[in-house]
Amino acid sequence: MPTQEPMVPYRAPGSTYDQFVGLKTRQLRDRKLWIAQYIDDEMSNSVISSLLYLQNESDKEDIQLYLNVPGANLRPALAIYDAVAELKADGCKISTTNIALCAGMGALLAGAGTRGMRYSLPNARFLLQKTGMDAVFQGQATDIALEVKNVKKWNEKINLEISKVTGQSTERIDDDLRRDFYLSSEEAVRYGLIDEVLLPMPNKRQPPSEVVDLGSFSSGDEQKWQGETPPPAEQQQQGGNKGMLRTNDDDDGPKIAKA
């Protein structure tokens, strides 16, 4: 496992030479953004700044989000959710793809993409669950009661947002989220959380082209295949001798006149 980010070659537009950049930086130039860790304040700031940068570069081109989120703090994840909603309101299309697991707020982010552009890999999973406290809370009974009331309020808010992205009623979502609610990729499509499961395409023959790759050979002469009848000119040359074709250059000895 690499201990640092892999470096890949990249040629900037208008440049005549390549330079090595980090893999994530290279993918960011292609408008591909990865969220593949627990979402905390630092991760949220990085994602939001990248989204705003890509919008500033072009608000007409799509942004692709690849998600593998094992969990998230409530406030940082909601900040990303609001940023995605703001970009969509400005006309920027955002696709989301769950590549492994989207748990908690990660599942909400997977459903926050543009309708028709929310994807999942076949073996990816979703986990919808109620939110809790970001850290252990201690204090007087009155303060604890206020914190519990606040958590309950935000759970109702999250359920309302899930209802918006899935089209399910808040009553059903309340009932489903009484316990951890797991969904496979196919179940997530039926639930309305995503739009499509990405399946591998069957093998297709590559169309003929003029490009000769390794293992392919081409020449200007017509190819000959075993079992085919050679042209008449070659039949005359090969008719007298089935072995090596003889020419005048093969006679190295002296000429002997016949009596």
Coordinates of C-alpha atoms in Angstrom, one line a residue:
M1 CA 0.0 0.0 0.0
P2 CA 1.5 3.4 -1.0
T3 CA 2.5 5.6 1.9
Q4 CA 1.9 8.8 -0.1
E5 CA -0.4 10.0 -2.9
P6 CA 0.6 8.4 -6.3
M7 CA 2.1 10.8 -8.9
V8 CA 0.9 10.8 -12.5
P9 CA 1.9 12.8 -15.6
Y10 CA -0.2 15.8 -16.6
R11 CA 0.1 18.2 -19.5
A12 CA -1.5 21.6 -18.8
P13 CA -3.4 23.2 -21.7
G14 CA -1.1 25.1 -24.0
S15 CA 2.0 23.4 -22.5
T16 CA 4.5 21.4 -24.5
Y17 CA 5.8 19.2 -21.7
D18 CA 4.3 17.0 -19.0
Q19 CA 4.7 17.4 -15.2
F20 CA 4.0 15.0 -12.4
V21 CA 1.1 15.9 -10.1
G22 CA -0.9 14.1 -7.4
L23 CA -3.5 11.6 -8.5
K24 CA -6.3 13.5 -6.8
T25 CA -5.1 16.8 -8.3
R26 CA -5.2 15.2 -11.8
Q27 CA -8.7 13.9 -11.3
L28 CA -9.8 17.2 -10.0
R29 CA -8.8 18.7 -13.3
D30 CA -11.2 16.2 -14.9
R31 CA -13.9 17.5 -12.5
K32 CA -13.9 14.2 -10.4
L33 CA -14.0 14.6 -6.7
W34 CA -13.6 11.8 -4.1
I35 CA -15.2 11.7 -0.6
A36 CA -13.7 8.5 0.8
Q37 CA -13.4 9.0 4.5
Y38 CA -15.2 10.0 7.6
I39 CA -16.6 13.5 7.0
D40 CA -15.3 15.9 9.7
D41 CA -14.8 19.7 9.6
E42 CA -11.5 19.4 7.7
M43 CA -12.9 17.1 5.1
S44 CA -16.0 19.3 4.7
N45 CA -13.9 22.4 4.1
S46 CA -11.8 20.6 1.5
V47 CA -14.8 19.3 -0.4
I48 CA -16.7 22.6 -0.4
S49 CA -13.7 24.6 -1.6
S50 CA -13.1 22.1 -4.4
L51 CA -16.8 22.4 -5.4
L52 CA -16.7 26.2 -5.5
Y53 CA -13.4 26.1 -7.5
L54 CA -14.9 23.7 -10.1
Q55 CA -18.0 25.9 -10.4
N56 CA -15.9 29.0 -10.9
E57 CA -14.0 27.1 -13.6
S58 CA -17.2 26.2 -15.5
D59 CA -20.8 26.1 -14.3
K60 CA -21.8 24.3 -17.6
E61 CA -19.8 21.1 -17.2
D62 CA -20.8 18.3 -14.9
I63 CA -19.1 17.5 -11.5
Q64 CA -18.7 13.9 -10.5
L65 CA -18.7 12.9 -6.9
Y66 CA -17.4 9.4 -5.9
L67 CA -18.6 8.4 -2.4
N68 CA -17.3 5.9 0.1
V69 CA -18.4 7.4 3.4
P70 CA -18.4 5.2 6.6
G71 CA -20.0 8.0 8.6
A72 CA -20.1 11.8 9.2
N73 CA -20.5 14.5 11.7
L74 CA -23.8 16.2 11.3
R75 CA -22.8 19.8 10.8
P76 CA -19.9 19.2 8.3
A77 CA -22.0 16.8 6.2
L78 CA -24.9 19.3 6.1
A79 CA -22.5 22.0 4.9
I80 CA -21.6 19.8 1.9
Y81 CA -25.2 19.0 1.3
D82 CA -26.1 22.7 1.3
A83 CA -23.2 23.4 -1.1
V84 CA -24.3 20.7 -3.5
A85 CA -27.9 22.1 -3.4
E86 CA -26.6 25.6 -4.1
L87 CA -24.6 24.5 -7.1
K88 CA -27.6 22.6 -8.5
A89 CA -29.7 25.7 -8.1
D90 CA -27.2 27.7 -10.1
G91 CA -27.5 25.2 -13.0
C92 CA -24.5 23.0 -12.3
K93 CA -25.2 19.2 -12.7
I94 CA -23.6 17.0 -10.1
S95 CA -23.5 13.2 -10.4
T96 CA -23.0 11.0 -7.4
T97 CA -21.7 7.4 -7.3
N98 CA -21.6 5.1 -4.3
I99 CA -18.6 2.8 -4.8
A100 CA -18.7 0.9 -1.5
L101 CA -20.7 2.2 1.5
C102 CA -22.6 5.3 2.2
A103 CA -23.6 5.4 5.8
G104 CA -25.6 8.0 7.7
M105 CA -25.2 11.4 6.1
G106 CA -23.2 9.8 3.4
A107 CA -26.4 8.1 2.1
L108 CA -28.1 11.5 2.0
L109 CA -25.2 13.0 0.0
A110 CA -25.5 10.1 -2.4
G111 CA -29.1 11.0 -3.0
A112 CA -28.4 14.8 -3.2
G113 CA -27.1 14.6 -6.8
T114 CA -28.9 15.7 -9.9
R115 CA -32.0 13.6 -10.7
G116 CA -31.0 10.9 -13.3
M117 CA -27.3 11.1 -12.3
R118 CA -27.3 9.3 -9.0
Y119 CA -25.5 6.0 -9.4
S120 CA -24.2 3.0 -7.4
L121 CA -21.9 0.1 -8.1
P122 CA -23.7 -3.3 -7.9
N123 CA -22.2 -4.4 -4.6
A124 CA -22.4 -1.1 -2.8
R125 CA -24.6 -0.6 0.2
F126 CA -26.5 2.2 1.9
L127 CA -27.2 2.7 5.6
L128 CA -29.9 5.2 6.6
Q129 CA -29.9 5.9 10.3
K130 CA -30.8 8.6 12.8
T131 CA -28.2 11.1 13.8
G132 CA -26.8 11.4 17.2
M133 CA -24.4 13.5 19.2
D134 CA -21.1 14.2 17.7
A135 CA -19.4 13.7 21.0
V136 CA -20.2 12.6 24.6
F137 CA -22.2 15.3 26.3
Q138 CA -22.0 15.9 30.0
G139 CA -23.7 18.4 32.3
Q140 CA -26.8 19.0 34.4
A141 CA -30.0 17.2 33.7
T142 CA -31.6 20.3 32.2
D143 CA -28.7 20.8 29.8
I144 CA -28.8 17.1 28.8
A145 CA -32.6 17.5 28.1
L146 CA -32.0 20.5 25.9
E147 CA -29.3 18.6 23.9
V148 CA -31.6 15.6 23.5
K149 CA -34.4 17.9 22.3
N150 CA -31.9 19.5 19.8
V151 CA -30.9 16.0 18.5
K152 CA -34.6 15.1 18.0
K153 CA -35.2 18.3 16.1
W154 CA -32.3 17.6 13.7
N155 CA -33.5 14.0 13.2
E156 CA -36.8 15.4 12.0
K157 CA -35.0 17.8 9.7
I158 CA -32.8 15.0 8.2
N159 CA -35.9 12.9 7.7
L160 CA -37.5 15.7 5.8
E161 CA -34.4 16.1 3.5
I162 CA -34.4 12.3 2.9
S163 CA -38.1 12.6 2.0
K164 CA -37.2 15.3 -0.6
V165 CA -34.5 13.2 -2.3
T166 CA -36.4 9.9 -2.3
G167 CA -40.0 10.9 -2.7
Q168 CA -41.0 8.8 0.3
S169 CA -43.4 10.1 2.9
T170 CA -41.9 11.4 6.2
E171 CA -44.2 8.8 8.0
R172 CA -42.6 5.9 6.2
I173 CA -39.1 7.3 6.7
D174 CA -39.8 7.7 10.4
D175 CA -40.9 4.1 10.6
D176 CA -37.9 2.8 8.5
L177 CA -35.4 4.7 10.6
R178 CA -36.5 3.3 14.0
R179 CA -33.5 1.0 13.5
D180 CA -30.5 1.0 11.2
F181 CA -32.0 0.7 7.7
Y182 CA -29.7 -1.1 5.2
L183 CA -30.3 -0.9 1.4
S184 CA -28.6 -2.8 -1.4
S185 CA -28.0 -0.9 -4.6
E186 CA -31.2 -2.4 -6.2
E187 CA -33.2 -1.6 -3.1
A188 CA -31.9 2.0 -3.1
V189 CA -33.2 2.4 -6.7
R190 CA -36.7 1.2 -5.7
Y191 CA -36.6 3.4 -2.6
G192 CA -35.8 6.5 -4.7
L193 CA -32.4 7.2 -3.1
I194 CA -30.5 6.7 -6.4
D195 CA -31.5 6.4 -10.1
E196 CA -29.4 3.6 -11.6
V197 CA -27.0 0.7 -10.8
L198 CA -23.9 0.7 -12.9
L199 CA -23.4 -2.8 -14.4
P200 CA -20.4 -4.0 -16.5
M201 CA -21.1 -4.0 -20.2
P202 CA -20.6 -7.2 -22.2
N203 CA -17.4 -7.6 -24.1
K204 CA -17.6 -6.0 -27.5
R205 CA -15.2 -6.3 -30.5
Q206 CA -13.2 -3.1 -31.0
P207 CA -14.1 -1.5 -34.4
P208 CA -11.4 -1.7 -37.1
S209 CA -9.0 1.3 -37.1
E210 CA -5.8 2.3 -38.7
V211 CA -4.0 2.2 -35.3
V212 CA -1.7 -0.8 -34.9
D213 CA -1.3 -1.8 -31.3
L214 CA 1.1 -4.3 -29.7
G215 CA 0.2 -7.8 -30.9
S216 CA -1.4 -6.5 -34.1
F217 CA 0.4 -6.6 -37.4
S218 CA -0.3 -4.9 -40.7
S219 CA 1.3 -4.7 -44.1
G220 CA 0.6 -3.4 -47.6
D221 CA 0.4 -6.9 -49.1
E222 CA -2.7 -9.0 -49.0
Q223 CA -2.5 -11.6 -46.3
K224 CA -2.5 -15.3 -47.2
W225 CA -4.3 -17.9 -45.1
Q226 CA -3.7 -21.6 -44.9
G227 CA -6.0 -23.6 -47.2
E228 CA -6.5 -20.8 -49.7
T229 CA -5.6 -21.3 -53.4
P230 CA -2.6 -19.1 -54.4
P231 CA -2.9 -16.8 -57.4
P232 CA -2.0 -18.4 -60.9
A233 CA 1.4 -16.5 -61.0
E234 CA 2.5 -18.1 -57.8
Q235 CA 1.2 -21.6 -59.0
Q236 CA 3.5 -21.4 -62.0
Q237 CA 6.5 -20.5 -59.8
Q238 CA 5.8 -23.3 -57.4
G239 CA 4.6 -25.9 -59.9
G240 CA 8.1 -27.2 -60.9
N241 CA 9.5 -27.5 -57.5
K242 CA 7.6 -28.0 -54.2
G243 CA 10.7 -27.1 -52.2
M244 CA 12.8 -23.9 -52.2
L245 CA 12.2 -21.5 -55.0
R246 CA 15.3 -21.4 -57.3
T247 CA 16.6 -18.4 -59.1
N248 CA 19.7 -17.7 -61.2
D249 CA 21.5 -16.4 -58.2
D250 CA 21.4 -19.8 -56.6
D251 CA 23.7 -21.4 -59.2
D252 CA 27.1 -20.9 -57.7
G253 CA 28.9 -23.6 -59.8
P254 CA 30.4 -23.3 -63.3
K255 CA 28.2 -23.6 -66.4
I256 CA 28.3 -27.1 -68.0
A257 CA 27.4 -27.3 -71.7
K258 CA 25.4 -30.4 -72.7
A259 CA 26.6 -32.5 -75.7

